[in-house]
Short mmCIF file of C-alpha atoms in Angstrom, two decimals:
data_model
loop_
_atom_site.label_atom_id
_atom_site.label_comp_id
_atom_site.label_asym_id
_atom_site.label_seq_id
_atom_site.Cartn_x
_atom_site.Cartn_y
_atom_site.Cartn_z
CA PRO A 1 -14.60 -23.38 25.07
CA GLY A 2 -11.77 -24.93 26.68
CA ARG A 3 -11.24 -21.84 28.77
CA CYS A 4 -12.37 -20.68 32.78
CA ALA A 5 -15.58 -20.53 33.34
CA HIS A 6 -14.80 -18.09 36.41
CA PHE A 7 -16.45 -14.54 35.51
CA VAL A 8 -14.33 -11.43 36.43
CA ARG A 9 -16.68 -8.88 37.69
CA ARG A 10 -14.19 -6.75 38.16
CA LYS A 11 -12.95 -6.86 34.39
CA GLY A 12 -16.51 -7.44 32.88
CA ARG A 13 -15.92 -10.60 30.83
CA PHE A 14 -14.12 -14.28 31.66
CA CYS A 15 -11.41 -15.70 32.26
CA ARG A 16 -9.11 -16.30 29.66
CA MET A 17 -7.29 -18.78 31.05
CA ALA A 18 -6.35 -22.34 29.95
CA PRO A 19 -8.27 -24.89 32.72
CA ALA A 20 -6.07 -28.31 32.93
CA PRO A 21 -7.93 -30.94 30.54
CA GLY A 22 -11.66 -32.48 32.02
CA ARG A 23 -12.00 -28.99 34.65
CA ARG A 24 -14.39 -26.04 33.70
CA PHE A 25 -12.32 -23.47 36.61
CA CYS A 26 -7.81 -22.99 36.05
CA GLY A 27 -6.28 -22.95 39.19
CA GLU A 28 -6.76 -19.53 39.70
CA HIS A 29 -10.61 -20.07 40.58
CA GLY A 30 -10.50 -23.60 40.88
CA GLN A 31 -12.18 -23.66 44.82
CA GLN A 32 -15.61 -22.99 43.00
CA GLU A 33 -15.34 -26.54 41.46
CA GLU A 34 -13.19 -28.04 44.54
CA GLN A 35 -15.25 -27.90 47.53
CA ASN A 36 -12.79 -28.49 50.28
CA ASP A 37 -10.96 -26.64 53.12
CA ARG A 38 -8.54 -25.18 51.42
CA LYS A 39 -7.74 -21.36 50.91
CA ARG A 40 -6.53 -19.00 49.20
CA ILE A 41 -5.35 -15.80 50.18
CA PRO A 42 -3.56 -13.27 48.40
CA CYS A 43 0.51 -13.63 46.93
CA PRO A 44 2.10 -10.95 49.57
CA LEU A 45 4.49 -9.96 46.83
CA ASP A 46 0.97 -9.55 44.66
CA PRO A 47 -1.81 -9.34 44.88
CA LYS A 48 -3.82 -9.12 42.03
CA HIS A 49 -3.38 -13.20 42.17
CA THR A 50 -4.14 -15.34 44.57
CA VAL A 51 -2.39 -18.86 45.53
CA TYR A 52 -3.19 -22.26 48.29
CA GLU A 53 -3.07 -21.28 51.66
CA ASP A 54 -0.40 -24.51 52.73
CA GLN A 55 1.36 -24.05 49.43
CA LEU A 56 2.69 -20.18 49.81
CA GLN A 57 6.36 -21.31 50.61
CA LYS A 58 6.37 -22.77 47.51
CA HIS A 59 4.73 -20.78 45.38
CA LEU A 60 7.62 -17.14 47.12
CA LYS A 61 10.27 -19.64 45.86
CA LYS A 62 8.57 -19.22 42.04
CA CYS A 63 6.27 -16.39 41.64
CA ASN A 64 7.49 -14.26 38.65
CA SER A 65 6.75 -11.52 41.44
CA ARG A 66 9.01 -12.61 43.17
CA GLU A 67 12.88 -9.87 43.87
CA LYS A 68 15.82 -11.21 41.06
CA PRO A 69 19.00 -10.96 41.20
CA LYS A 70 20.37 -7.37 40.44
CA PRO A 71 22.58 -7.28 37.62
CA VAL A 72 25.50 -6.14 37.02
CA TYR A 73 24.70 -3.23 35.12
CA PHE A 74 21.94 -1.52 37.95
CA VAL A 75 23.18 0.62 40.40
CA GLN A 76 20.96 2.20 42.58
CA ASP A 77 18.79 5.96 41.30
CA ILE A 78 22.35 6.49 38.90
CA ASN A 79 19.99 8.69 37.39
CA ALA A 80 17.96 9.29 39.80
CA GLY A 81 19.39 13.46 40.28
CA LEU A 82 17.70 15.56 42.85
CA LYS A 83 19.53 14.22 46.61
CA ASP A 84 17.66 17.41 48.48
CA VAL A 85 14.61 16.21 49.56
CA ALA A 86 14.35 19.42 51.48
CA GLU A 87 14.01 20.62 47.35
CA ILE A 88 10.11 19.36 46.71
CA PRO A 89 6.84 20.92 48.09
CA GLU A 90 5.74 18.57 50.46
CA LYS A 91 2.05 19.35 48.91
CA GLN A 92 1.27 19.25 46.07
CA VAL A 93 -1.30 21.87 45.30
CA SER A 94 -3.77 20.58 41.74
CA LEU A 95 -4.05 23.06 39.72
CA SER A 96 -7.36 23.51 39.60
CA SER A 97 -7.25 24.27 43.16
CA LEU A 98 -5.23 27.64 41.97
CA SER A 99 -7.90 30.56 41.80
CA ILE A 100 -8.77 33.28 38.18
CA GLU A 101 -5.16 36.04 39.54
CA GLU A 102 -3.52 33.18 40.56
CA LEU A 103 -3.49 31.45 38.15
CA GLN A 104 -3.40 34.38 35.48
CA ASN A 105 -0.55 35.15 36.88
CA LEU A 106 1.38 32.13 36.67
CA ILE A 107 0.68 32.31 33.27
CA ILE A 108 2.54 35.97 33.11
CA ARG A 109 5.22 34.36 35.27
CA LEU A 110 5.60 31.72 32.20
CA LYS A 111 5.42 33.41 29.36
CA LYS A 112 8.52 36.07 31.13
CA ALA A 113 10.33 33.20 31.55
CA SER A 114 9.79 32.45 27.70
CA ASN A 115 10.66 35.69 26.48
CA GLY A 116 14.05 35.64 23.92
CA LEU A 117 13.97 31.55 23.75
CA GLU A 118 13.54 29.97 20.26
CA LEU A 119 9.53 29.22 20.52
CA HIS A 120 9.14 28.80 16.45
CA LEU A 121 11.00 25.61 15.89
CA LYS A 122 12.42 24.99 12.30
CA GLU A 123 10.75 21.29 10.65
CA GLN A 124 12.91 19.09 9.61
CA ILE A 125 10.56 16.29 8.43
CA LEU A 126 12.48 13.91 6.57
CA SER A 127 12.52 9.80 5.08
CA HIS A 128 14.28 6.89 4.97
CA GLN A 129 15.23 4.53 2.00
CA ALA A 130 14.97 1.28 4.85
CA LEU A 131 11.80 1.99 5.18
CA GLN A 132 10.61 3.39 1.63
CA GLU A 133 8.31 -0.35 1.20
CA ALA A 134 6.86 -0.84 4.86
CA LEU A 135 5.22 2.05 4.17
CA ASN A 136 4.07 1.95 0.32
CA ASP A 137 2.37 -1.91 1.44
CA PRO A 138 -1.57 -1.23 1.31
CA LYS A 139 -1.54 -3.88 4.15
CA ASN A 140 -0.95 -1.12 6.61
CA GLY A 141 -4.11 0.20 8.58
CA GLU A 142 -3.59 4.09 9.60
CA SER A 143 -1.66 4.22 12.98
CA ALA A 144 0.96 1.21 11.69
CA PHE A 145 1.37 4.04 9.50
CA LYS A 146 1.60 7.05 11.15
CA HIS A 147 3.94 4.74 13.14
CA LEU A 148 6.78 4.21 9.64
CA LYS A 149 6.52 7.28 9.30
CA GLN A 150 7.65 9.23 12.64
CA GLN A 151 10.40 5.54 12.50
CA ALA A 152 11.39 6.98 8.60
CA SER A 153 11.81 10.17 9.90
CA ILE A 154 13.92 9.73 13.02
CA LEU A 155 16.30 7.64 11.11
CA GLY A 156 16.31 10.86 8.50
CA ASN A 157 17.60 12.56 10.82
CA MET A 158 20.36 9.50 12.37
CA GLU A 159 21.66 9.72 8.94
CA LYS A 160 21.63 14.14 8.78
CA LEU A 161 23.63 13.80 11.83
CA HIS A 162 26.53 10.89 10.51
CA LEU A 163 24.90 9.13 13.58
CA LEU A 164 24.26 6.20 11.18
CA GLY A 165 27.65 4.56 10.50
CA PRO A 166 29.59 1.78 11.31
CA GLY A 167 31.18 1.03 14.72
CA ARG A 168 28.36 1.96 16.74
CA CYS A 169 26.33 0.63 19.99
CA PHE A 170 22.35 2.21 19.51
CA VAL A 171 21.16 2.07 23.04
CA GLU A 172 17.14 2.24 22.93
CA PHE A 173 15.28 3.21 25.65
CA GLY A 174 12.13 2.73 26.63
CA ALA A 175 12.40 -0.30 23.54
CA GLY A 176 8.92 -1.80 23.93
CA ARG A 177 9.51 -4.32 21.50
CA GLY A 178 13.08 -2.73 19.85
CA LYS A 179 11.08 -1.19 16.33
CA LEU A 180 13.13 1.73 15.93
CA SER A 181 15.78 -0.64 16.58
CA HIS A 182 14.10 -3.14 13.96
CA TRP A 183 14.89 -0.05 11.68
CA VAL A 184 18.32 1.46 12.66
CA ASP A 185 20.04 -2.31 11.41
CA VAL A 186 17.60 -2.65 8.40
CA ALA A 187 19.42 0.98 7.79
CA LEU A 188 22.56 -0.36 8.49
CA GLN A 189 23.06 -3.90 6.77
CA ASN A 190 26.34 -3.58 5.17
CA VAL A 191 27.94 -2.24 7.92
CA GLU A 192 30.48 -4.43 10.41
CA SER A 193 30.27 -3.83 14.15
CA VAL A 194 27.80 -2.47 14.68
CA GLN A 195 25.37 -3.64 18.23
CA PHE A 196 22.27 -2.41 19.88
CA LEU A 197 20.56 -2.32 23.57
CA LEU A 198 17.38 -2.24 24.04
CA VAL A 199 16.19 -0.61 27.57
CA GLU A 200 12.79 -1.78 28.62
CA ARG A 201 12.16 -2.46 31.98
CA ALA A 202 9.26 -4.70 31.41
CA THR A 203 8.87 -7.60 29.75
CA MET A 204 7.99 -7.57 26.30
CA ARG A 205 5.35 -8.80 24.16
CA PHE A 206 5.56 -9.43 20.48
CA LYS A 207 9.44 -8.28 21.08
CA VAL A 208 11.14 -7.62 17.18
CA ASP A 209 14.67 -8.77 18.52
CA GLY A 210 14.37 -12.36 17.02
CA LYS A 211 14.53 -11.40 13.76
CA HIS A 212 18.29 -10.09 13.22
CA LYS A 213 19.88 -13.03 12.91
CA ARG A 214 22.89 -11.00 11.11
CA ILE A 215 26.50 -11.59 12.81
CA ASP A 216 27.53 -7.88 11.65
CA SER A 217 24.82 -6.71 13.87
CA ILE A 218 24.55 -7.63 18.14
CA PHE A 219 21.18 -7.39 20.14
CA GLU A 220 20.99 -7.38 23.75
CA ARG A 221 17.80 -6.28 26.43
CA LEU A 222 18.58 -5.01 29.59
CA GLN A 223 15.35 -5.46 31.82
CA VAL A 224 15.72 -2.50 34.21
CA ASP A 225 14.66 1.68 35.01
CA ILE A 226 16.47 3.62 33.89
CA GLN A 227 16.54 5.19 36.47
CA HIS A 228 19.59 2.63 37.67
CA LEU A 229 21.39 2.14 34.95
CA CYS A 230 24.48 2.58 34.47
CA LEU A 231 26.14 1.58 30.72
CA ASN A 232 29.95 2.21 31.91
CA LYS A 233 28.81 -1.48 33.39
CA VAL A 234 27.33 -3.19 30.25
CA PRO A 235 29.55 -6.52 29.91
CA ILE A 236 29.25 -5.42 26.45
CA LEU A 237 29.89 -2.22 26.17
CA GLU A 238 32.11 -2.22 28.95
CA LYS A 239 34.34 -4.72 26.23
CA THR A 240 34.19 -3.59 22.99
CA LYS A 241 33.93 0.21 23.95
CA LEU A 242 32.08 2.02 20.96
CA PRO A 243 30.80 5.10 20.88
CA VAL A 244 27.28 5.00 22.24
CA VAL A 245 24.08 6.78 20.28
CA GLY A 246 20.87 7.46 22.15
CA ILE A 247 17.80 7.24 20.71
CA GLY A 248 13.44 6.84 21.39
CA LYS A 249 10.92 7.58 19.51
CA HIS A 250 7.95 8.75 22.39
CA LEU A 251 10.08 8.12 25.67
CA CYS A 252 7.82 9.17 28.14
CA GLY A 253 8.31 12.41 30.42
CA ALA A 254 10.44 11.76 33.06
CA ALA A 255 12.18 8.87 31.05
CA THR A 256 13.94 11.31 28.89
CA ASP A 257 15.44 12.95 31.80
CA LEU A 258 17.40 9.82 33.49
CA ALA A 259 17.98 8.69 29.12
CA LEU A 260 19.88 11.76 29.25
CA ARG A 261 21.51 11.96 32.60
CA CYS A 262 22.40 8.24 31.76
CA LEU A 263 24.03 9.24 28.94
CA VAL A 264 26.38 12.80 29.67
CA GLU A 265 26.99 12.31 33.09
CA SER A 266 26.20 8.78 34.55
CA TYR A 267 28.44 7.35 31.32
CA THR A 268 30.69 10.34 30.39
CA THR A 269 31.80 10.72 33.23
CA CYS A 270 32.71 7.47 34.02
CA CYS A 271 34.08 7.54 30.88
CA ASP A 272 35.97 10.38 30.44
CA GLY A 273 37.43 9.36 33.70
CA GLU A 274 39.40 6.08 32.97
CA ASN A 275 40.74 8.08 29.69
CA GLU A 276 41.29 11.37 30.90
CA GLU A 277 44.52 13.82 29.00
CA PRO A 278 45.30 17.17 28.54
CA ALA A 279 44.09 19.95 26.14
CA ALA A 280 46.28 20.24 24.25
CA LYS A 281 46.29 16.78 22.74
CA ARG A 282 43.26 16.91 21.80
CA SER A 283 42.59 17.19 18.00
CA ARG A 284 40.71 19.02 15.72
CA THR A 285 37.19 19.10 15.52
CA ALA A 286 35.00 21.42 12.17
CA ALA A 287 32.34 23.08 13.94
CA THR A 288 30.72 21.23 11.68
CA GLY A 289 27.49 20.57 13.92
CA VAL A 290 27.49 16.29 13.23
CA ALA A 291 29.09 13.55 14.68
CA PRO A 292 32.50 12.28 14.30
CA ASP A 293 33.36 9.50 11.17
CA THR A 294 34.28 6.74 13.83
CA ALA A 295 35.04 3.36 10.88
CA ALA A 296 38.93 4.54 11.18
CA ASP A 297 39.79 3.00 14.51
CA ASN A 298 37.47 0.44 13.76
CA GLY A 299 34.71 3.27 16.33
CA LYS A 300 36.31 2.81 19.86
CA TYR A 301 36.10 6.17 21.22
CA THR A 302 39.20 7.70 22.14
CA GLU A 303 41.00 10.52 24.24
CA ASP A 304 40.08 13.15 21.68
CA ARG A 305 35.50 12.71 21.67
CA LYS A 306 33.02 11.93 24.01
CA PRO A 307 32.11 7.85 24.17
CA VAL A 308 27.98 9.48 23.49
CA ALA A 309 28.51 10.03 19.47
CA GLY A 310 24.68 10.96 19.43
CA ILE A 311 21.42 11.69 20.84
CA VAL A 312 18.37 11.76 18.66
CA ILE A 313 15.16 11.19 20.85
CA ALA A 314 10.79 11.76 20.25
CA LEU A 315 9.52 13.17 22.46
CA CYS A 316 6.70 13.15 24.64
CA CYS A 317 4.03 13.01 28.12
CA HIS A 318 5.88 16.76 29.99
CA HIS A 319 3.17 16.96 32.10
CA LYS A 320 5.04 13.27 32.87
CA CYS A 321 8.34 15.37 34.24
CA ASP A 322 9.32 15.01 37.69
CA TRP A 323 11.45 18.42 39.39
CA THR A 324 12.92 15.05 40.95
CA HIS A 325 14.75 14.40 37.53
CA TYR A 326 14.13 17.56 35.93
CA VAL A 327 17.78 17.75 34.12
CA GLY A 328 17.00 21.55 33.77
CA ARG A 329 16.14 22.85 37.39
CA GLU A 330 19.17 25.14 36.82
CA PHE A 331 17.10 26.72 33.86
CA PHE A 332 14.18 26.93 35.85
CA LYS A 333 15.97 28.21 38.54
CA SER A 334 17.83 31.42 36.43
CA VAL A 335 14.27 32.88 34.54
CA GLY A 336 12.77 33.26 38.77
CA LEU A 337 10.68 28.91 38.80
CA GLY A 338 10.69 26.38 41.38
CA PRO A 339 9.55 23.35 41.83
CA VAL A 340 6.42 24.09 42.71
CA GLU A 341 5.72 26.41 39.35
CA PHE A 342 7.31 23.25 37.39
CA HIS A 343 4.55 21.09 39.20
CA TYR A 344 1.52 23.89 37.83
CA LEU A 345 3.32 23.76 33.49
CA GLN A 346 4.06 20.15 33.81
CA ARG A 347 0.57 20.18 34.44
CA MET A 348 0.12 21.83 31.59
CA SER A 349 2.13 20.73 29.39
CA SER A 350 -1.39 18.54 28.80
CA TRP A 351 -3.19 21.86 27.85
CA ALA A 352 -0.82 20.82 23.61
CA THR A 353 -2.52 17.92 23.67
CA CYS A 354 -5.65 17.62 25.15
CA GLY A 355 -7.12 20.74 24.93
CA MET A 356 -11.04 20.02 23.82
CA ARG A 357 -12.89 16.92 25.71
CA GLU A 358 -13.66 15.50 22.04
CA THR A 359 -10.02 15.87 20.92
CA THR A 360 -9.32 13.55 23.74
CA HIS A 361 -9.65 10.74 22.24
CA LYS A 362 -7.59 11.23 18.71
CA ALA A 363 -4.76 12.90 21.00
CA SER A 364 -4.74 9.11 22.17
CA THR A 365 -5.03 7.38 19.03
CA SER A 366 -2.18 9.08 17.40
CA GLU A 367 0.15 8.60 20.92
CA GLU A 368 -1.14 4.67 20.59
CA SER A 369 2.22 3.01 20.79
CA GLU A 370 3.28 -0.22 18.81
CA ASP A 371 5.40 -0.33 20.61
CA GLN A 372 3.61 -0.20 23.90
CA PRO A 373 -0.08 -2.38 23.18
CA ASN A 374 -1.79 -0.90 27.17
CA ASP A 375 -0.55 2.75 25.81
CA THR A 376 -3.87 4.27 24.47
CA GLU A 377 -5.75 3.81 27.27
CA GLU A 378 -3.01 4.86 29.31
CA HIS A 379 -3.04 7.93 27.95
CA GLU A 380 -6.77 8.44 27.70
CA GLN A 381 -5.95 7.94 31.36
CA THR A 382 -4.36 10.30 31.95
CA PHE A 383 -5.42 13.06 30.43
CA ASN A 384 -9.12 12.40 31.48
CA ARG A 385 -7.23 13.13 34.95
CA THR A 386 -5.57 16.54 33.87
CA GLU A 387 -8.49 17.80 31.97
CA SER A 388 -10.54 16.64 34.74
CA GLY A 389 -9.24 19.61 37.06
CA SER A 390 -9.58 22.16 34.17
CA ASP A 391 -14.18 22.74 33.70
CA THR A 392 -12.79 25.61 35.91
CA LEU A 393 -11.48 27.31 33.88
CA GLN A 394 -13.81 27.00 30.43
CA GLY A 395 -14.65 30.49 30.26
CA ILE A 396 -11.90 32.23 31.74
CA LEU A 397 -9.76 30.40 28.02
CA THR A 398 -10.66 29.53 25.33
CA VAL A 399 -9.70 26.45 23.65
CA GLU A 400 -7.00 28.03 21.47
CA GLU A 401 -5.06 30.84 24.11
CA ARG A 402 -5.44 26.56 26.58
CA LYS A 403 -3.17 24.89 23.66
CA GLU A 404 -0.54 28.05 23.23
CA ILE A 405 -0.29 27.99 26.99
CA GLY A 406 0.17 24.30 26.89
CA CYS A 407 2.45 24.26 23.57
CA LEU A 408 4.96 27.48 25.22
CA CYS A 409 4.82 25.09 29.01
CA LYS A 410 6.37 21.98 26.44
CA ARG A 411 8.88 24.40 25.29
CA LEU A 412 10.39 25.76 27.67
CA ILE A 413 10.54 22.71 29.21
CA ASP A 414 12.52 21.26 25.96
CA HIS A 415 14.55 24.32 26.34
CA GLY A 416 15.83 23.42 30.32
CA ARG A 417 17.33 20.01 27.81
CA ILE A 418 18.13 21.76 25.99
CA GLU A 419 21.05 23.94 28.00
CA TYR A 420 21.00 21.16 29.49
CA LEU A 421 22.79 19.32 26.95
CA GLN A 422 24.93 22.74 25.90
CA GLN A 423 25.75 23.36 29.52
CA GLN A 424 27.93 19.18 29.69
CA GLY A 425 29.58 19.86 25.90
CA TYR A 426 26.32 19.54 23.29
CA LYS A 427 25.62 20.92 20.49
CA ALA A 428 21.59 20.59 20.96
CA ALA A 429 18.28 21.62 19.15
CA LEU A 430 14.41 20.74 18.61
CA GLN A 431 12.42 20.45 15.53
CA TYR A 432 9.06 18.93 14.08
CA TYR A 433 10.00 15.35 12.84
CA THR A 434 6.70 14.40 11.88
CA GLU A 435 3.41 16.97 11.21
CA SER A 436 0.99 17.20 13.57
CA ALA A 437 -1.66 15.47 11.66
CA VAL A 438 0.27 11.51 12.53
CA SER A 439 1.98 12.18 16.08
CA LEU A 440 0.70 15.25 18.39
CA GLU A 441 3.69 14.35 19.55
CA ASN A 442 5.79 15.82 17.42
CA VAL A 443 9.07 17.13 18.85
CA LEU A 444 12.84 15.26 18.11
CA LEU A 445 15.96 16.25 20.70
CA THR A 446 18.44 15.75 18.67
CA ALA A 447 22.18 16.15 20.52
CA VAL A 448 25.71 16.05 19.04
CA PRO A 449 29.39 16.81 20.63
CA SER A 450 30.24 19.99 20.62
CA PRO A 451 33.51 20.73 19.02
CA SER A 452 36.73 19.99 20.73
CA LEU A 453 38.25 24.00 21.10
CA ILE A 454 41.88 23.60 19.95
CA GLN A 455 44.73 25.10 23.32
CA GLU A 456 47.85 25.14 21.72
CA PRO A 457 50.42 24.10 23.63
CA THR A 458 52.98 27.03 25.41
#
């Protein structure tokens, strides 16, 4: 009652739109009620919905899928990375198409490339007082409790790196509903001069931004793909020039690489270019491995340190990485691997979280994001597609062997990111920030600027 009477066969349910008073069908399916000559056609901007043919031009002017004016901070492909398309193989062969000998050779090369790398990460499972009340709330379901534990550990790691403080702009990549920024704001309730930029390319329902009414904190959403985000053109950041802290919870695949390049290349380079100063004038910084204190100068970055105070990102979905955007290409080349091998290894990385079909649902459930309600379905589809080509491997590799190889692929991809950050002047590390029972994607990437070296004047 009160809903459209049209049955949508593709979805196996009735249309959920509310029709006009006195009608059985919504405007989309009203042609079933109105027996006239008006014809409905697919919208040329988005064929998922239809429109009356005689009203097409009027509809195109207000269609939600129409191209909207680009914001000032939109710069086409500024963080995309690889420009030489010749380096990308034209046709990528699926993993299931490899022969047993080719697969074994690939695994040998993977293990050889991993020799000497730190593969056993330390556990740094922390918590934060800001979430204690929520963690002890008996009304929380299992999924909500898991997300809270992860958010608490992320905040605990941020606090350990001295990133929770005044005079900061927190940029949450892949923000979804903005829950991570919400808890950072709760943790900084008595702190002044704090900004939050929530980067999300899609429109979101049930955002928590409206809960933040404090005068001292500013929340602003940037609806843009990270690939095209130029931070130094964001008006509020351009005006205040506060040091940036990049954060993210389960930032899928290539989005992590785009975010890293956004922070340490396109943004840092532009800011450094405006504030160049000889190295002899740089101030002395102790080798503490934590972010410098910004309270002394009202938080504004100056010539003696980078405009990015730190990076804290919970990694996710290595099977969605892309050679074009990957920041660790130079590392891969240094160990004798290229785009073809990267394609196979990023597909094999999914073995770490879906080695057995019966665990696929568990894997996707543990990664279900409260920030992105449809994320569970997306993960399940991806895992199933990845696994479908791996049936031929049954009998060649045991479940445990596949899981071990998948973890090795993840660590190799992550190590490329660590080396990239080190080359850009950051002290970077990987650690387990939560138990695998809470999330199978339980690795946190952290980075703070490396101490500046002194050059005494001659």
